[in-house]
CSV table of N, CA, C and O in Angstrom, one decimal:
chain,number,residue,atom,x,y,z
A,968,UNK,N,98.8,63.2,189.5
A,968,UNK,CA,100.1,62.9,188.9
A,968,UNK,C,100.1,61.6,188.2
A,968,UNK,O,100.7,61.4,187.1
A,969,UNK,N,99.5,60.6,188.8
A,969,UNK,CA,99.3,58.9,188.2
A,969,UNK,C,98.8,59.2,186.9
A,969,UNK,O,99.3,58.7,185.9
A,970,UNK,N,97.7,60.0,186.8
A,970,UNK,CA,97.2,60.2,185.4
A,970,UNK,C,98.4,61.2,184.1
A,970,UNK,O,98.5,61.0,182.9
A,971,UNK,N,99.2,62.0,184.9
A,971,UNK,CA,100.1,62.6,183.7
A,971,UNK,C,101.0,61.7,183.7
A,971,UNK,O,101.6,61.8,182.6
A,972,UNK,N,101.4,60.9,184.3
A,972,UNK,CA,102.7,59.7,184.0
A,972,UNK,C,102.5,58.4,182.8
A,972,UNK,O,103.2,57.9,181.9
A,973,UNK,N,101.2,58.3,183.4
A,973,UNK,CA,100.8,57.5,181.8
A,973,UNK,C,100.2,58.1,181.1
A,973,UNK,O,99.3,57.3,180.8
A,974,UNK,N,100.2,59.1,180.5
A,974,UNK,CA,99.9,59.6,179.4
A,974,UNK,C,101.3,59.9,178.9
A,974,UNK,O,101.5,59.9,177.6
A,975,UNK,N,102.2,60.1,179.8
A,975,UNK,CA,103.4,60.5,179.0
A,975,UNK,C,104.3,59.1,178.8
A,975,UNK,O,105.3,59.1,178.1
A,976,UNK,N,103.9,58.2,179.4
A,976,UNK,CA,104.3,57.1,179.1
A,976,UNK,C,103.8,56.6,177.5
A,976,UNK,O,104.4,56.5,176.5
A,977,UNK,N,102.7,56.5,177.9
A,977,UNK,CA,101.6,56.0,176.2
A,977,UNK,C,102.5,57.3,175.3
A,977,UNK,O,103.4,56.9,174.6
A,978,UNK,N,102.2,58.4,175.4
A,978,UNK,CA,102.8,59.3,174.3
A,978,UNK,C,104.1,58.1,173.8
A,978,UNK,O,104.1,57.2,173.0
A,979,UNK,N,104.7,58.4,174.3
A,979,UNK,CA,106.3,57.4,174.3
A,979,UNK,C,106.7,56.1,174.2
A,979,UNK,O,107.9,55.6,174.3
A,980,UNK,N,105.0,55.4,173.7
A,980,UNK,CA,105.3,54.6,173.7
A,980,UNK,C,106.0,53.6,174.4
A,980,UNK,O,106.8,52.9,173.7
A,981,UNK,N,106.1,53.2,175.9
A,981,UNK,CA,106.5,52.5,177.0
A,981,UNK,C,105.2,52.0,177.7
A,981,UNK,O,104.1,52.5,177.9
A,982,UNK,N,106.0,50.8,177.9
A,982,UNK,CA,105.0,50.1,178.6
A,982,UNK,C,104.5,50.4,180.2
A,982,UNK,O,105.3,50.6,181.1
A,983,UNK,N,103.6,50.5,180.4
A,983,UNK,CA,103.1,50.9,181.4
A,983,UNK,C,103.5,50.1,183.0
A,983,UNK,O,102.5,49.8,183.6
A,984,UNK,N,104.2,50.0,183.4
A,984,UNK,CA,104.5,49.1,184.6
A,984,UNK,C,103.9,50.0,185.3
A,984,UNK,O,103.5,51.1,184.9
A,985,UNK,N,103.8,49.2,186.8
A,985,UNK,CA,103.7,49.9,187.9
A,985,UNK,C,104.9,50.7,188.4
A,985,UNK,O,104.9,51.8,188.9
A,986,UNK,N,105.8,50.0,188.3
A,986,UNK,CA,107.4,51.0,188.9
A,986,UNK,C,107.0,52.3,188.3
A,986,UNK,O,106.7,53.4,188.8
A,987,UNK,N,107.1,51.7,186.5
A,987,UNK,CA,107.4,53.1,186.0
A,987,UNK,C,106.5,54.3,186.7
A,987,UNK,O,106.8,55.3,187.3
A,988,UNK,N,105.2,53.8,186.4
A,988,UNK,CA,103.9,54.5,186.5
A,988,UNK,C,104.3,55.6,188.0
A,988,UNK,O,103.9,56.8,187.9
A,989,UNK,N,105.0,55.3,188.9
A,989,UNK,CA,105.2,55.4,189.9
A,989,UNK,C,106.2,55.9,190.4
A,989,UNK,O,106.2,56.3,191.6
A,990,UNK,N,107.2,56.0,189.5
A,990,UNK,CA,108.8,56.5,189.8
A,990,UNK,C,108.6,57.9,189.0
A,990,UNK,O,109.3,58.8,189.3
A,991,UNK,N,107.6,58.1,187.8
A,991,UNK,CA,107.1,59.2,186.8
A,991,UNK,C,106.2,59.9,187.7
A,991,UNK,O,106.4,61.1,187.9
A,992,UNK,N,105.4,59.4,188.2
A,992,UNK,CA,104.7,60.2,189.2
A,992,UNK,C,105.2,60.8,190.3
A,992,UNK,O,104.7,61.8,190.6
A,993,UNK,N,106.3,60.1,191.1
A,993,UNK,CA,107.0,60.9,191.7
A,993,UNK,C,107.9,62.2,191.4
A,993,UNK,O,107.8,63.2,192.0
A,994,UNK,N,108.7,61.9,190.3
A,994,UNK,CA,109.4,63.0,189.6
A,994,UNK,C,108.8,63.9,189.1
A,994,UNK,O,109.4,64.9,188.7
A,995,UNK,N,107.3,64.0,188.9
A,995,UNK,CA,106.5,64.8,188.3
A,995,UNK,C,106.2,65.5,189.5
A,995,UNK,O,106.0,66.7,189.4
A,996,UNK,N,106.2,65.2,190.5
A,996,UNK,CA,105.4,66.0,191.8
A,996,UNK,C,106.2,66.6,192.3
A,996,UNK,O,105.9,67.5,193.1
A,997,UNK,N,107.4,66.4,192.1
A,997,UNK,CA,108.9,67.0,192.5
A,997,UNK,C,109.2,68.3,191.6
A,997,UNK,O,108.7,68.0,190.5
A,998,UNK,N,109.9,69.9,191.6
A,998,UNK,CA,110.4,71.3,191.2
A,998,UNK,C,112.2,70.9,191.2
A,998,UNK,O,113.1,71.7,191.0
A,999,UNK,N,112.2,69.7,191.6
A,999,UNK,CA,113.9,70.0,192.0
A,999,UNK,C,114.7,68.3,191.6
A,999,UNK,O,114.1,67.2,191.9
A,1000,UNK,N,115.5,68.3,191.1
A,1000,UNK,CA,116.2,67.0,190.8
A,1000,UNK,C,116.3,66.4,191.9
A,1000,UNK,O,116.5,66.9,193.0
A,1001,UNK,N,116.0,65.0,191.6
A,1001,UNK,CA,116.4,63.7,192.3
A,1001,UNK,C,117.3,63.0,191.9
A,1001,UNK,O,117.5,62.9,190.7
A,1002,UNK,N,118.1,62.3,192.8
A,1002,UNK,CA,119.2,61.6,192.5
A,1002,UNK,C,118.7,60.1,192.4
A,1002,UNK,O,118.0,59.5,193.2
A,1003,UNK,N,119.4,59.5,191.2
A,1003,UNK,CA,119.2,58.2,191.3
A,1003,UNK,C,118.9,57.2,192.6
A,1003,UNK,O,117.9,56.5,192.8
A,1004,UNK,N,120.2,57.2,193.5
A,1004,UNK,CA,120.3,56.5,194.9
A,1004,UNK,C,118.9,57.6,196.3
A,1004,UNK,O,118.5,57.0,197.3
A,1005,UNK,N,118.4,58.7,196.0
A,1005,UNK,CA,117.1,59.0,196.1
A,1005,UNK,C,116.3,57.9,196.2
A,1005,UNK,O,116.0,57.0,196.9
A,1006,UNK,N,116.3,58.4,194.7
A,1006,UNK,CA,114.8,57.2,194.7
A,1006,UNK,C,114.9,56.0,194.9
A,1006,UNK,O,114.0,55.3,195.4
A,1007,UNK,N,116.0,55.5,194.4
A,1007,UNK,CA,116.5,53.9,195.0
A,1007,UNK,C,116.0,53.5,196.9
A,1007,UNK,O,115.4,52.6,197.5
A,1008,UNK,N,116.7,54.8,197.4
A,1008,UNK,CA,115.9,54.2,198.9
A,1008,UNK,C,114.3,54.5,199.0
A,1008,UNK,O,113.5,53.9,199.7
A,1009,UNK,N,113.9,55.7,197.8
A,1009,UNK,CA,112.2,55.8,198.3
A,1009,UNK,C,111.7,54.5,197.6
A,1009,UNK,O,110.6,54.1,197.9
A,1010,UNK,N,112.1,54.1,197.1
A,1010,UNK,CA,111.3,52.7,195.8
A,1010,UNK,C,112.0,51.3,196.4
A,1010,UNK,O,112.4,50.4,195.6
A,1011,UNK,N,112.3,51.3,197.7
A,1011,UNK,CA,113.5,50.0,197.7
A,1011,UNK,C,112.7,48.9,198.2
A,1011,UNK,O,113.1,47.7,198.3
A,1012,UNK,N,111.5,49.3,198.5
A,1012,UNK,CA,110.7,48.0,199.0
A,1012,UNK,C,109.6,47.3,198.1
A,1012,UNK,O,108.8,46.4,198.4
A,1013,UNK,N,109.9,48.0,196.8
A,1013,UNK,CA,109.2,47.6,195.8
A,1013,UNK,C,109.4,47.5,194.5
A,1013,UNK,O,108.5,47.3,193.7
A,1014,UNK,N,111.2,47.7,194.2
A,1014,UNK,CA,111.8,47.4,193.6
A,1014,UNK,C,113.4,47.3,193.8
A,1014,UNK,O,114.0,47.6,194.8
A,1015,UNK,N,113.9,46.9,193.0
A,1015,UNK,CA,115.6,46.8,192.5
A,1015,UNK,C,116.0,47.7,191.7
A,1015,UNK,O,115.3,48.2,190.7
A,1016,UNK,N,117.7,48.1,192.2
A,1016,UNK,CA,118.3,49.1,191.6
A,1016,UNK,C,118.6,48.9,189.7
A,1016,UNK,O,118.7,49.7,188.7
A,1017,UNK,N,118.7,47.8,189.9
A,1017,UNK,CA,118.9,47.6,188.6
A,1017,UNK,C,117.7,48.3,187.5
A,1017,UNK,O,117.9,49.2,186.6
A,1018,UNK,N,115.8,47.5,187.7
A,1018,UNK,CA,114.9,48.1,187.4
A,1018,UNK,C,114.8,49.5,188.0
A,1018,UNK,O,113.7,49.9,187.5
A,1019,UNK,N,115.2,50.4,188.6
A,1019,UNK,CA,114.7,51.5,188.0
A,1019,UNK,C,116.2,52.2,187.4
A,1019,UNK,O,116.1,53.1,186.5
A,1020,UNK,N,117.2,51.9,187.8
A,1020,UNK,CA,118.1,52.4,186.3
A,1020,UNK,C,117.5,52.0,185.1
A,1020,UNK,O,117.9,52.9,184.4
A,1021,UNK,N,116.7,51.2,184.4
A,1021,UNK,CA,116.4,50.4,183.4
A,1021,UNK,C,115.3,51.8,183.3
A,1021,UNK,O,115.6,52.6,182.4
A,1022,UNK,N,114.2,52.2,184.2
A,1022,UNK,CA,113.0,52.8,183.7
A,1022,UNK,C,114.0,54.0,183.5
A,1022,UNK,O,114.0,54.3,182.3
A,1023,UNK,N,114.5,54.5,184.0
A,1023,UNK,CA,115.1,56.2,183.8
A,1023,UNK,C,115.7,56.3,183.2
A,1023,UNK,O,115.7,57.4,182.7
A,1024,UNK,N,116.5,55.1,182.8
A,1024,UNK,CA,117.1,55.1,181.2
A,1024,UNK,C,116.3,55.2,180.1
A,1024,UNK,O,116.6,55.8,179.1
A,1025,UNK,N,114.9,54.5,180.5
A,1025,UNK,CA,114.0,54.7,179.1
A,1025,UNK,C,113.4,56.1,179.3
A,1025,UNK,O,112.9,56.7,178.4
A,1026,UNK,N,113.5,56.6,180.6
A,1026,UNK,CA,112.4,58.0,180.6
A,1026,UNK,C,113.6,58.6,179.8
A,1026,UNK,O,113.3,59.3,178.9
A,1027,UNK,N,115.2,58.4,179.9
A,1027,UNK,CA,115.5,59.4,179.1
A,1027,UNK,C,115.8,59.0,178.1
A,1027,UNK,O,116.1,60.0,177.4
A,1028,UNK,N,116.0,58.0,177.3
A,1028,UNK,CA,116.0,57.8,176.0
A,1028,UNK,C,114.7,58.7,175.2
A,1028,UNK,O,114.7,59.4,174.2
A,1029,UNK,N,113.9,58.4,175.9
A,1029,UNK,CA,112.2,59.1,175.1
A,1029,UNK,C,111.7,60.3,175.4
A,1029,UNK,O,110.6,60.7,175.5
A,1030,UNK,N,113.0,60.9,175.8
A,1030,UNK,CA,112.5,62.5,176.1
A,1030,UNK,C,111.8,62.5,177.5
A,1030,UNK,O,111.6,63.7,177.6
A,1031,UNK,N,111.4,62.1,178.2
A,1031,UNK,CA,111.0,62.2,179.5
A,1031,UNK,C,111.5,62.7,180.2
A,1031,UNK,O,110.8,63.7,180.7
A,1032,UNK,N,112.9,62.6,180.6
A,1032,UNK,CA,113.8,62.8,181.3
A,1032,UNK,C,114.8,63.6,181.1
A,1032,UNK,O,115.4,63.5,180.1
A,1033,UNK,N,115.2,64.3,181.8
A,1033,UNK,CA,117.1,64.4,181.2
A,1033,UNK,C,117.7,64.4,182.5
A,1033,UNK,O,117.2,64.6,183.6
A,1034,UNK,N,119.4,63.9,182.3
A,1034,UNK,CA,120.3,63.3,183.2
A,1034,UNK,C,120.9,64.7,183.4
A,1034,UNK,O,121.0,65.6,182.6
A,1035,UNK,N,121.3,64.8,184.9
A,1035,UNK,CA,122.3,65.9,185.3
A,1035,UNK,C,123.5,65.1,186.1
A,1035,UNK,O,123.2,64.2,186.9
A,1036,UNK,N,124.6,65.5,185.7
A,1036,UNK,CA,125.7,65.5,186.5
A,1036,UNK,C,126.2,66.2,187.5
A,1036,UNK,O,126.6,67.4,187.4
A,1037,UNK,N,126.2,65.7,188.4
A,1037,UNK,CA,126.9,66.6,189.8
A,1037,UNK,C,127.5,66.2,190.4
A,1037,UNK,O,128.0,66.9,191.3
């Protein structure tokens, strides 16, 4: 999955971080939505809430992503 995250990163033109690299690889290995506060406690010891609203905003600004309301 590390390998499809950055490629779809590079397609899109984003910089490659590690968060990102990492927060894309997770959502990619996942069939079923994740909630923001999800992933905030799976990523909390290696990042801030703030940075990965920031990356998920860019996965969805660039087509990566799309947001659901529930």
């Amino acid at each position: 999955m590390r390998d499809d995250a950055i490629q779809k990163l590079v397609n899109a033109g984003l910089k490659k971080t590690e968060i990102r690299i990492q927060l894309l690889s997770h959502l990619l290995s996942h069939d079923i939505a994740i909630s923001q506060p999800e992933l905030e406690k799976e990523f909390k010891s290696i990042s801030d809430r703030v940075t990965i609203y920031r990356a998920l905003s860019s996965f969805e600004e660039n087509g990566i992503v799309h947001k659901v309301i529930d």
